[in-house]
Amino acid sequence: MNSNALVRNAPCGLIAISPDDRLVHANSKLSEWLGIDLEPLMGSSLSSILTPASVLFYETRMKQVLSMQREAMEIALTLKRGDGSELPALVNASVGPDGVVYAAVFDATGRHNFERELLRARREAEAAAERVRILQEASVALSVAQTDESVASQLAERARTAFAAARVVVLLVDERGDLRLVGGQDTDTADTDALWWPVDAAITGAAPIIVESLDEAATHPGLAEKLHAARLEALTATPIAHEGVDLGVLVCLFARHRRMEPEAIEVQEALAAIAAEVLIRLRLQRRLEHLAMHDQLTGLANRTAMFEHVSQAMVDARRTGRPFGLIFVDLDAFKRINDESGHVSGDRVLTEVARRIRGAIREGDLAGRHGGDEFVIAVRNVQASEAEVVAERVRASIAEPIDGVGHPITASVGVAMYTADRWDVPPDVLLDRADAAMYSAKAAGRDAIRFG
Amino acid sequence: MASWTLSVAEVRRRNNINEFGNPVGRPIVFLHGFGCNQGVWRDIVPTFEPDHRIVLFDLVGAGGSDLSAYDPGKYDSLHGYAEDLLQILEALDLRDAVIVGHSVSSMIAVLAANRDRSRIGGLVLLGPSPRYVNDGDYVGGFEQSDIDGLLDALDLNYLTWSQQMAPVMAGNGDRPEVGMRLADNFCATDPKIASHFARVTFLSDHRRDLAEVTVPTLVLQCRDDAIAPTEVGEFVHRQIAGSHFELLDATGHCPNLSHPAAVSASIARFLR
């Protein structure tokens, strides 16, 4: 027996490929397997016996490996049979000293289906595990968020990683009902009108808006151009909503055209739902905090909040050496309104007075309702003369007629300054002094200001 | 964006930058394509060493690059790689650089030049294709199902790869100075990254970016390139106004490996 017999009869295909990717030799076993006479194919390119996917793989991957490492073992490639069917194969290849690639081809039909099944199952399992991981991690990260901004930026970061998005922006509906950019990478295109179209569409609809390519974007005027200018090609806009309440939109921007798999969209919706729950919880929390610190009738700070604020203002004053003023306001003859016109009118007067006080004080000053018809104002970083200006504005604004109230409302105002000589005075003593000054104003004929 | 604040050393480390040649010569930056790393230029580099400053690097995710820098969002398109290329040009303070991009990296070079051409003096596109998937009248050479098949092949092969891709270096004994520095991690790759890069490479569409190219450009096309057919190379040439087109006396998709002399000669002519 000679080596030709070995080449001819060995239970594997043998093939030689020239350095410029031409078939130069094949044994008869390979011809037999492929059901074609390979002789006439000598000199033609590899694509005559490989599927396009395998040509891609061979040319872009295996060839470079062979060139670098001189051999490659157990490479899965798919050959084309004469009848158009496919022959899954495992290939061992090495580069000879002449630069020719010598390869042995093994029929892998037996393990092919098994491997495909394995691959499919593994991909599905990995994808499912990945989806669970994304949602779990997002759930944990978002549950500790204490602000809307933190929810938005966490959501943006999670979404960007999960969907390999070039950029993600999160827009939330603020207290006034306006949509504003809260989280995620800012984009120089975020303020262009066209880009807001999918956002508007998402906020008004229940389902995500999906734009997979610039061709699809072309259905909306200007969108494709804007995306291209921003080096973007695709996007999704997923509504963030909770039981019919629109909270915002999660916008993922992609720099190449993308097929949006239904599973990925489901994950986006689930992420948006997690964020929505946290946003609702934060809203409730803010509402409760507001209730705990505010007077319900007037919306001004309540006594607890005022005490905390004044304590802190005292610390700041001592630290900075800048005095502050505490103004005590008591309405004159308020009891008469309650008695003559009833509590509803009384409440209306209190609400109006609160509104006027708010308008009369400076930004950074804090007004509170001390109880009944008494109000307290903390005026920071002022000398007595400046505190008096504020006190006078408050007095004058209250003295303006109130619609529907028969007789004029006025206020007696007392001011106590927290100055260096009083650094050791506690908050309640300062309050007493302001209160006492207010009584001096009352004693002086009401509608007046006194210092104490 | 935070990544613009990377130091020069960080950029060098991220992209495993290696420099050769004449430090005061006109710079040439070589970009490897899908499936390998900067080592694919080993037979091209020597021709240009006497007269040129040569910069090789690995795309993030490939070779000796910093895998921790692989941000899937950033690298979900070739724009992310183009951004890196521009950073490299700036970090190394290269001027009038010639960018040689193989395969998918030819499009990375195009995107970088379109974004900021201030440091780029010319482009050499070796086996370029702006879109691999056929689309209407446009023949890219492949169908979506072929790309899916490639992704399957990548996944099916990754187990055997991880065993094979131990840093073995052969056939480079005559140029140890280049070979030694490039020997590590040859073609090794993380399967997840390889799969993602395959998607980005073969499913991107940059046809409309070609017309925006304004730097001198050479399109180098191989005969019988199964990945980037001659029609595609001609399409690229037609789309880039004023570009030169050269049909190499070479076949296949990796002439830098199979026909280095022909590739070097064409690049050298372009440089003159």
XYZ file of C-alpha atoms in Angstrom:
724
model
C 0.000 0.000 0.000
C 1.189 3.520 -0.662
C 0.496 6.956 0.750
C -1.913 7.718 -2.088
C -4.143 4.947 -0.820
C -3.998 6.480 2.628
C -5.013 9.898 1.312
C -7.768 8.355 -0.784
C -9.236 6.037 1.789
C -8.747 7.839 5.092
C -12.140 8.475 6.787
C -11.734 12.217 6.614
C -11.669 14.866 3.945
C -8.247 16.225 3.113
C -7.796 19.520 1.413
C -4.987 21.900 0.526
C -5.560 25.637 0.149
C -3.073 27.934 -1.514
C -1.871 31.117 0.230
C -4.247 33.081 -1.971
C -7.280 31.054 -0.874
C -7.599 28.714 -3.838
C -8.421 25.059 -3.592
C -5.334 23.176 -4.825
C -6.019 19.626 -3.775
C -8.788 17.551 -2.259
C -9.055 13.836 -1.675
C -11.778 11.656 -3.095
C -13.380 11.183 0.326
C -14.264 14.862 0.411
C -15.694 14.666 -3.116
C -17.728 11.703 -1.971
C -19.027 13.522 1.108
C -19.927 16.624 -0.808
C -21.449 14.653 -3.646
C -19.509 16.615 -6.251
C -16.405 16.007 -8.258
C -13.948 18.440 -6.732
C -11.308 18.094 -9.461
C -12.867 20.720 -11.737
C -13.105 23.039 -8.755
C -9.361 23.129 -8.188
C -8.156 26.681 -8.583
C -11.451 28.166 -7.519
C -12.046 29.971 -4.266
C -13.109 28.540 -0.950
C -16.582 29.932 -1.291
C -17.279 27.154 -3.793
C -17.362 24.658 -0.939
C -18.124 26.776 2.183
C -21.400 28.390 3.222
C -21.308 32.212 3.254
C -21.280 32.218 7.069
C -18.279 29.900 7.060
C -16.529 31.983 4.424
C -16.997 34.977 6.707
C -15.645 33.044 9.619
C -12.728 31.567 7.694
C -11.661 34.823 6.089
C -12.075 37.152 9.022
C -11.078 34.911 11.841
C -9.497 31.567 11.030
C -7.163 32.841 8.368
C -5.649 35.434 10.613
C -5.222 32.853 13.350
C -3.554 30.464 10.901
C -1.274 33.183 9.703
C -0.251 34.064 13.244
C -0.209 30.695 14.898
C 0.326 28.347 11.964
C -2.383 25.956 13.064
C -5.968 25.824 14.211
C -7.710 22.795 15.675
C -11.324 21.606 15.824
C -12.770 24.588 14.049
C -16.465 24.231 13.290
C -17.157 25.093 9.651
C -20.070 24.291 7.391
C -19.458 22.927 3.882
C -21.849 23.065 0.940
C -22.866 19.815 -0.686
C -23.569 19.515 -4.387
C -27.297 19.178 -3.716
C -27.345 22.418 -1.744
C -27.544 20.755 1.653
C -24.993 21.500 4.349
C -22.259 19.359 5.821
C -21.290 20.425 9.331
C -17.612 19.692 9.834
C -14.794 20.010 12.279
C -11.572 21.110 10.681
C -7.972 20.818 11.755
C -5.636 22.967 9.734
C -1.971 23.839 9.709
C 0.237 25.927 7.484
C 3.005 24.130 5.665
C 6.436 25.565 4.987
C 5.226 26.390 1.472
C 2.491 28.608 2.893
C -0.152 26.121 1.803
C -2.884 25.397 4.357
C -3.387 21.664 4.868
C -6.659 20.746 6.435
C -8.397 17.607 7.627
C -12.177 17.727 7.546
C -14.263 15.548 9.828
C -17.940 14.907 9.339
C -19.606 16.424 12.408
C -23.210 15.743 11.417
C -23.656 13.510 14.431
C -22.747 16.169 16.939
C -23.990 19.039 14.854
C -27.628 18.926 15.877
C -26.671 18.269 19.451
C -24.299 21.229 19.474
C -26.802 23.540 17.843
C -29.382 22.507 20.391
C -26.848 23.056 23.146
C -25.924 26.445 21.758
C -29.546 27.475 21.445
C -30.338 26.292 24.963
C -27.274 27.992 26.386
C -28.058 31.259 24.652
C -31.619 31.185 25.890
C -30.517 30.347 29.420
C -27.876 33.055 29.372
C -30.278 35.607 27.984
C -32.898 34.734 30.601
C -30.327 34.883 33.406
C -29.087 38.188 32.046
C -32.595 39.654 32.026
C -33.152 38.547 35.613
C -29.790 39.972 36.646
C -30.471 43.332 34.998
C -33.837 43.655 36.709
C -32.588 42.478 40.086
C -29.638 44.823 40.076
C -31.776 47.703 38.926
C -34.334 46.903 41.586
C -31.694 46.961 44.324
C -30.005 50.103 43.034
C -33.263 51.976 42.576
C -34.772 50.944 45.894
C -32.178 52.969 47.798
C -32.567 56.049 45.602
C -33.710 59.036 47.643
C -34.248 61.572 44.879
C -35.825 61.654 41.438
C -32.416 62.599 40.039
C -30.863 59.527 41.545
C -33.656 57.309 40.160
C -33.185 58.830 36.719
C -29.417 58.483 36.642
C -29.507 54.926 37.999
C -32.152 53.986 35.448
C -30.129 55.573 32.657
C -26.929 53.814 33.634
C -28.616 50.413 33.998
C -30.387 50.766 30.665
C -27.254 51.909 28.874
C -25.327 48.845 29.992
C -28.192 46.409 29.552
C -29.010 47.426 25.989
C -25.556 48.575 24.859
C -27.009 51.973 24.055
C -24.703 54.757 22.961
C -26.591 57.192 25.155
C -29.570 57.048 27.441
C -31.599 59.964 28.668
C -34.353 59.890 31.253
C -36.987 62.597 31.243
C -39.313 63.001 34.189
C -42.502 64.931 34.652
C -41.802 67.511 37.352
C -44.188 68.874 40.003
C -45.510 71.414 37.531
C -46.229 68.741 34.952
C -43.373 69.716 32.634
C -41.122 67.085 31.133
C -37.475 67.744 31.872
C -34.186 65.953 31.348
C -33.206 64.504 34.683
C -30.820 61.619 34.191
C -28.429 60.073 31.787
C -25.844 61.373 29.441
C -26.730 64.732 28.152
C -26.727 64.963 24.450
C -26.061 67.926 22.270
C -29.126 66.959 20.318
C -31.460 66.589 23.263
C -32.901 70.016 22.720
C -33.675 69.602 19.063
C -37.333 69.477 18.254
C -37.248 66.413 16.056
C -35.678 64.290 18.739
C -38.502 65.138 21.080
C -41.041 63.624 18.758
C -40.606 60.025 20.015
C -40.568 61.346 23.561
C -43.847 63.168 23.101
C -45.306 60.140 21.379
C -44.179 57.872 24.212
C -45.519 60.052 26.992
C -48.932 60.160 25.398
C -49.074 56.452 24.605
C -48.755 53.286 26.602
C -46.392 51.401 24.300
C -42.711 52.129 23.617
C -41.826 53.996 20.447
C -39.278 52.036 18.440
C -37.185 53.489 15.625
C -34.808 50.796 14.383
C -33.023 52.634 11.607
C -32.590 55.943 9.850
C -34.932 54.650 7.142
C -37.630 54.190 9.774
C -36.806 57.581 11.270
C -37.455 59.136 7.861
C -41.203 58.741 8.445
C -40.972 61.632 10.874
C -39.857 64.971 9.402
C -36.329 65.933 10.365
C -35.694 63.030 12.706
C -33.323 61.046 10.481
C -31.209 64.127 9.754
C -31.001 65.055 13.417
C -30.052 61.524 14.388
C -27.405 61.263 11.695
C -25.924 64.616 12.687
C -25.652 63.300 16.246
C -24.080 60.065 14.950
C -27.171 58.116 15.980
C -29.300 55.712 13.971
C -31.929 54.155 16.196
C -33.838 54.750 19.397
C -36.462 53.474 21.763
C -38.650 55.650 23.957
C -40.367 53.754 26.775
C -43.007 55.447 28.922
C -42.455 55.509 32.668
C -45.936 55.370 34.137
C -47.738 54.028 37.171
C -51.425 53.199 37.166
C -52.200 55.710 34.473
C -49.995 58.459 35.905
C -47.351 59.621 33.416
C -44.057 59.998 35.215
C -41.550 60.262 32.390
C -39.810 58.573 29.468
C -36.753 56.337 29.183
C -34.989 57.101 25.893
C -32.258 54.760 24.617
C -30.234 56.082 21.680
C -28.228 53.741 19.469
C -25.372 54.588 17.146
C -26.195 51.897 14.618
C -29.376 50.446 13.256
C -30.650 47.777 15.580
C -33.195 45.031 15.552
C -35.150 45.538 18.745
C -35.978 42.088 20.057
C -39.317 41.844 21.882
C -37.455 40.513 24.933
C -35.276 43.623 25.078
C -38.329 45.863 24.859
C -39.943 43.862 27.659
C -36.875 44.424 29.820
C -37.018 48.146 29.053
C -40.643 48.228 30.102
C -39.842 46.284 33.265
C -37.020 48.708 34.107
C -39.373 51.620 33.523
C -41.946 49.955 35.785
C -39.389 49.514 38.572
C -38.409 53.155 38.243
C -42.073 54.189 38.229
C -42.724 52.448 41.530
C -39.746 54.141 43.143
C -40.799 57.525 41.765
C -44.286 57.057 43.177
C -42.825 56.079 46.560
C -40.597 59.173 46.545
C -43.587 61.347 45.675
C -45.513 59.916 48.594
C -42.510 60.344 50.856
C -42.148 63.987 49.829
C -45.842 64.527 50.437
C -45.576 63.040 53.934
C -42.466 65.046 54.722
C -44.221 68.166 53.546
C -47.198 67.352 55.731
C -44.935 66.732 58.706
C -43.152 70.044 58.328
C -45.880 72.307 57.056
C -49.003 73.917 58.286
C -51.817 72.394 56.330
C -53.983 75.469 56.069
C -51.403 78.009 54.926
C -48.619 75.799 53.532
C -46.107 77.713 55.664
C -43.576 75.874 57.835
C -45.113 74.524 61.005
C -43.810 75.050 64.535
C -41.490 71.985 64.419
C -39.948 73.003 61.123
C -39.583 76.574 62.331
C -37.818 75.495 65.521
C -35.321 73.392 63.497
C -34.758 76.228 61.091
C -34.180 78.826 63.814
C -31.791 76.481 65.680
C -29.782 75.999 62.519
C -29.861 79.726 61.745
C -28.388 80.404 65.206
C -25.540 77.956 64.570
C -24.858 79.590 61.229
C -24.971 83.080 62.767
C -22.408 82.156 65.412
C -20.194 80.535 62.792
C -20.321 83.409 60.340
C -20.667 86.205 62.897
C -23.638 87.568 60.953
C -26.741 88.279 63.057
C -30.249 87.279 62.068
C -33.640 88.576 63.000
C -36.676 86.750 64.317
C -39.950 88.473 63.494
C -43.124 87.677 65.413
C -46.394 88.645 63.743
C -49.780 88.646 65.479
C -52.936 89.724 63.678
C -54.864 92.466 65.404
C -58.450 91.701 66.324
C -58.475 88.428 64.408
C -60.859 86.958 66.959
C -63.523 89.387 65.765
C -63.424 87.987 62.222
C -63.827 84.463 63.485
C -66.653 85.484 65.751
C -68.494 87.666 63.231
C -67.890 85.898 59.907
C -67.144 82.337 60.940
C -64.171 80.045 60.679
C -64.287 79.739 56.931
C -63.687 83.466 56.575
C -61.058 83.280 59.286
C -59.240 80.550 57.401
C -59.443 82.585 54.218
C -57.828 85.560 55.974
C -55.057 83.381 57.407
C -54.332 81.885 53.986
C -54.235 85.338 52.407
C -51.984 86.722 55.145
C -49.621 83.744 54.668
C -49.507 84.466 50.947
C -48.683 88.133 51.592
C -45.981 87.276 54.116
C -44.402 84.934 51.574
C -44.412 87.763 49.060
C -42.926 90.266 51.493
C -39.922 88.277 52.703
C -36.694 87.749 50.818
C -35.576 84.564 49.142
C -33.868 82.486 51.812
C -36.000 83.850 54.618
C -38.456 81.387 56.123
C -41.966 82.094 57.335
C -43.921 79.772 59.597
C -47.291 79.658 61.247
C -46.718 79.567 64.949
C -50.321 78.797 65.776
C -53.702 80.534 65.563
C -53.142 83.983 64.103
C -49.449 84.086 64.988
C -46.671 83.930 62.416
C -42.896 83.766 62.789
C -40.288 84.800 60.217
C -36.558 84.068 60.338
C -34.555 86.692 58.444
C -30.958 85.587 57.935
C -27.764 87.603 57.518
C -29.200 90.974 58.480
C -28.507 93.916 60.717
C -31.419 95.355 62.700
C -32.086 98.028 60.087
C -32.467 95.432 57.323
C -34.692 93.264 59.519
C -36.838 96.300 60.090
C -37.231 96.805 56.335
C -38.544 93.252 55.981
C -40.784 93.631 59.044
C -42.195 96.834 57.621
C -42.917 95.187 54.247
C -44.755 92.404 56.091
C -46.752 94.865 58.214
C -47.674 97.009 55.214
C -48.658 94.062 53.024
C -50.982 92.697 55.711
C -52.573 96.102 56.167
C -53.722 96.195 52.542
C -57.478 95.560 52.316
C -58.549 91.984 51.808
C -61.402 91.381 49.366
C -64.599 90.369 51.076
C -63.453 91.258 54.561
C -65.421 94.117 55.978
C -62.898 95.757 58.250
C -59.168 96.215 57.835
C -56.755 93.575 59.078
C -53.542 94.773 60.660
C -50.684 93.117 62.465
C -48.517 93.885 65.444
C -44.937 92.972 64.732
C -42.097 92.271 67.160
C -38.479 91.787 66.140
C -35.716 90.154 68.190
C -32.185 90.276 66.799
C -29.806 87.400 67.374
C -26.529 89.310 67.722
C -23.087 88.589 69.166
C -24.081 89.722 72.659
C -26.848 87.094 72.632
C -24.891 84.082 71.277
C -25.761 82.116 74.446
C -29.517 82.745 74.184
C -31.477 79.565 73.294
C -34.141 79.532 70.523
C -37.158 79.669 72.820
C -35.795 82.677 74.709
C -35.234 84.498 71.412
C -38.816 83.644 70.490
C -40.010 85.033 73.853
C -38.207 88.304 73.164
C -39.795 88.620 69.730
C -43.173 87.780 71.296
C -42.629 90.408 74.017
C -41.671 92.990 71.375
C -44.890 92.156 69.537
C -46.861 92.898 72.721
C -45.075 96.245 72.951
C -46.303 96.961 69.421
C -49.844 95.992 70.450
C -49.569 98.208 73.528
C -48.385 101.068 71.324
C -51.684 100.950 69.419
C -51.287 97.944 67.050
C -50.302 97.953 63.346
C -46.758 98.777 64.472
C -43.251 97.351 64.766
C -41.204 97.148 67.955
C -37.787 95.669 68.677
C -37.054 93.579 71.744
C -17.824 63.022 28.350
C -15.563 61.571 31.015
C -13.483 59.503 28.622
C -12.067 62.637 27.045
C -10.148 63.267 30.213
C -7.980 60.144 29.902
C -4.302 60.839 30.309
C -1.821 59.995 27.583
C -0.603 57.031 29.631
C -4.162 55.802 30.058
C -4.823 55.994 26.338
C -1.587 54.106 25.657
C -2.551 51.395 28.099
C -6.170 51.170 27.008
C -5.261 50.562 23.378
C -1.937 48.774 23.942
C -0.159 51.271 21.722
C 3.171 50.247 20.215
C 5.403 52.573 18.262
C 8.078 51.767 15.746
C 10.164 53.471 13.120
C 11.395 56.996 12.732
C 10.041 59.266 15.485
C 10.260 62.369 13.285
C 8.837 60.754 10.156
C 5.310 61.283 8.876
C 3.108 59.160 11.123
C 1.241 56.100 9.876
C -1.379 54.578 12.150
C -2.428 51.017 11.352
C -5.806 49.644 12.463
C -6.440 45.921 12.519
C -9.822 44.519 11.554
C -12.250 42.041 13.019
C -10.831 38.799 14.341
C -7.302 39.612 15.360
C -5.063 42.363 16.656
C -2.213 44.707 15.715
C 0.016 41.703 14.972
C -1.554 41.470 11.516
C 0.696 44.369 10.464
C 3.956 42.634 11.311
C 4.937 42.113 7.657
C 3.938 45.626 6.610
C 5.697 47.599 9.331
C 9.334 46.955 8.247
C 8.885 48.701 4.881
C 7.971 51.959 6.574
C 10.249 51.886 9.588
C 13.094 53.950 8.063
C 10.965 56.959 7.084
C 7.855 56.888 9.194
C 6.673 57.037 12.742
C 4.555 53.896 12.974
C 1.762 53.507 15.474
C 0.112 50.156 16.076
C -2.637 49.563 18.590
C -5.386 47.140 19.505
C -9.029 48.081 19.273
C -10.577 47.957 22.724
C -11.740 44.384 23.252
C -8.979 42.907 21.093
C -5.449 41.710 21.722
C -3.672 43.402 24.591
C -6.184 46.212 25.022
C -7.710 46.955 28.397
C -10.798 44.724 28.387
C -12.202 46.580 31.373
C -12.530 49.602 29.082
C -15.005 47.691 26.912
C -18.149 49.719 27.412
C -20.822 47.904 25.389
C -22.743 51.113 24.794
C -19.735 52.986 23.486
C -18.583 50.116 21.300
C -22.035 49.288 20.010
C -21.090 51.223 16.919
C -17.915 52.040 15.044
C -18.232 55.613 16.328
C -16.887 54.461 19.692
C -13.744 53.123 18.033
C -13.431 56.261 15.909
C -13.519 58.326 19.080
C -10.644 56.233 20.446
C -8.635 56.727 17.253
C -9.035 60.497 17.538
C -7.908 60.318 21.162
C -4.832 58.363 20.126
C -3.939 60.939 17.470
C -4.252 63.641 20.087
C -2.481 61.754 22.869
C 0.520 61.055 20.650
C 0.238 64.526 19.113
C 0.326 63.080 15.599
C -0.042 65.478 12.684
C -0.748 64.821 9.031
C -1.133 61.155 9.963
C -1.978 58.512 7.398
C -4.559 56.102 8.738
C -4.425 52.589 7.311
C -7.535 50.633 8.199
C -8.069 47.000 7.343
C -11.561 45.648 6.765
C -13.999 47.061 9.343
C -11.350 49.481 10.551
C -11.387 51.233 7.193
C -14.846 52.469 8.214
C -13.531 53.432 11.652
C -10.909 55.535 9.858
C -13.613 57.136 7.702
C -15.744 58.036 10.720
C -12.753 59.500 12.568
C -11.738 61.612 9.553
C -15.314 62.839 9.147
C -15.489 63.834 12.785
C -12.157 65.644 13.019
C -9.689 65.675 10.160
C -7.280 68.130 11.754
C -4.620 65.500 12.442
C -5.377 63.219 9.504
C -3.531 63.640 6.209
C -4.764 60.590 4.357
C -6.727 57.356 4.505
C -5.814 53.949 3.172
C -8.866 51.699 3.119
C -7.813 48.081 2.790
C -10.702 45.822 1.813
C -13.366 48.329 2.886
C -17.076 47.639 3.038
C -19.583 50.169 4.336
C -22.278 47.499 4.614
C -21.940 43.737 4.403
C -25.620 42.885 4.173
C -27.343 43.229 0.800
C -29.927 45.974 0.682
C -32.121 46.432 -2.369
C -29.870 47.241 -5.307
C -26.837 47.438 -3.081
C -24.786 44.235 -3.051
C -22.867 43.858 0.171
C -22.237 40.180 -0.426
C -24.175 38.685 2.453
C -27.640 38.101 3.806
C -28.698 38.651 7.396
C -28.870 34.858 7.791
C -25.183 34.602 6.815
C -24.283 37.011 9.602
C -26.391 34.996 12.022
C -24.455 31.939 10.836
C -21.176 33.695 11.573
C -22.390 34.527 15.078
C -23.262 30.852 15.525
C -19.836 29.836 14.262
C -18.203 32.242 16.685
C -20.129 30.821 19.602
C -19.595 27.224 18.519
C -15.898 27.792 18.143
C -15.173 29.798 21.196
C -14.493 26.851 23.458
C -11.836 25.439 21.197
C -10.413 28.896 20.685
C -9.873 29.596 24.304
C -7.693 26.524 24.406
C -5.886 27.350 21.221
C -5.228 30.974 21.691
C -2.453 30.515 24.182
C 0.260 32.979 23.275
C 2.061 30.945 20.678
C 4.125 32.879 18.246
C 5.633 31.349 15.195
C 7.036 32.249 11.824
C 8.374 35.609 12.805
C 11.927 34.678 13.690
C 13.475 37.013 11.178
C 11.913 40.095 12.757
C 12.097 39.472 16.477
C 12.015 43.153 17.414
C 8.500 43.521 16.003
C 7.408 40.012 16.827
C 8.493 40.006 20.431
C 6.557 43.105 21.260
C 3.455 41.828 19.580
C 3.614 38.250 20.747
C 1.271 38.454 23.699
C -2.365 37.504 23.429
C -2.326 36.903 19.736
C -5.849 36.834 18.487
C -7.115 35.838 21.893
C -10.514 37.263 22.482
C -13.336 37.325 24.949
C -16.255 35.408 23.367
C -18.880 37.958 24.428
C -16.841 40.812 23.037
C -16.064 38.881 19.840
C -19.747 38.235 19.311
C -20.688 41.867 19.945
C -17.882 43.148 17.718
C -19.041 40.761 14.984
C -22.537 42.220 15.200
C -21.220 45.779 15.115
C -18.846 44.974 12.254
C -21.208 43.080 10.009
C -24.518 44.770 10.810
C -23.460 48.402 10.584
C -24.297 50.571 7.618
C -21.957 53.455 6.868
C -22.749 54.047 3.221
C -23.918 57.582 3.833
C -20.701 58.468 5.697
C -18.532 57.867 2.633
C -19.664 60.958 0.777
C -18.540 63.121 3.680
C -14.872 62.115 3.360
C -12.674 65.048 2.369
C -9.151 63.738 3.018
C -7.007 62.099 0.299
C -8.059 58.469 0.214
C -6.716 55.273 -1.309
C -9.061 52.322 -1.720
C -7.107 49.071 -1.861
C -9.090 46.190 -3.249
C -8.107 42.528 -3.592
C -9.239 40.323 -6.411
C -11.581 37.598 -5.201
C -12.185 39.032 -1.773
C -15.063 36.964 -0.408
C -15.698 39.440 2.408
C -15.455 42.712 0.538
C -16.142 42.022 -3.144
C -14.653 44.239 -5.840
C -18.075 45.832 -6.528
C -18.127 47.041 -2.938
C -14.619 48.487 -3.213
C -15.689 50.276 -6.381
C -18.782 51.568 -4.604
C -16.571 53.007 -1.854
C -14.335 54.581 -4.476
C -17.306 56.155 -6.273
C -18.776 57.530 -3.064
C -15.556 59.172 -1.875
C -14.914 62.039 -4.254
C -11.346 62.198 -5.517
C -10.340 58.861 -4.025
C -7.803 56.590 -5.715
C -8.695 53.015 -6.435
C -6.170 50.255 -6.783
C -6.853 46.620 -7.507
C -4.113 44.740 -5.702
C -2.383 41.817 -7.288
C -3.592 39.788 -4.337
C -6.544 37.644 -3.397
C -8.486 37.070 -0.211
C -9.437 39.472 2.510
C -6.140 39.708 4.390
C -3.538 40.830 1.846
C -1.557 42.407 4.664
C -0.842 38.832 5.749
C -0.908 36.995 2.427
C 0.596 39.623 0.116
C 2.448 42.117 2.318
C 4.823 43.260 -0.425
C 1.984 44.293 -2.727
C 0.171 46.110 0.073
C 3.334 47.897 1.216
C 4.140 48.963 -2.332
C 0.666 50.467 -2.819
C 0.777 52.344 0.465
C 4.274 53.610 -0.346
C 3.041 54.924 -3.732
C 0.140 56.655 -2.031
C 2.520 58.293 0.446
C 4.541 59.736 -2.419
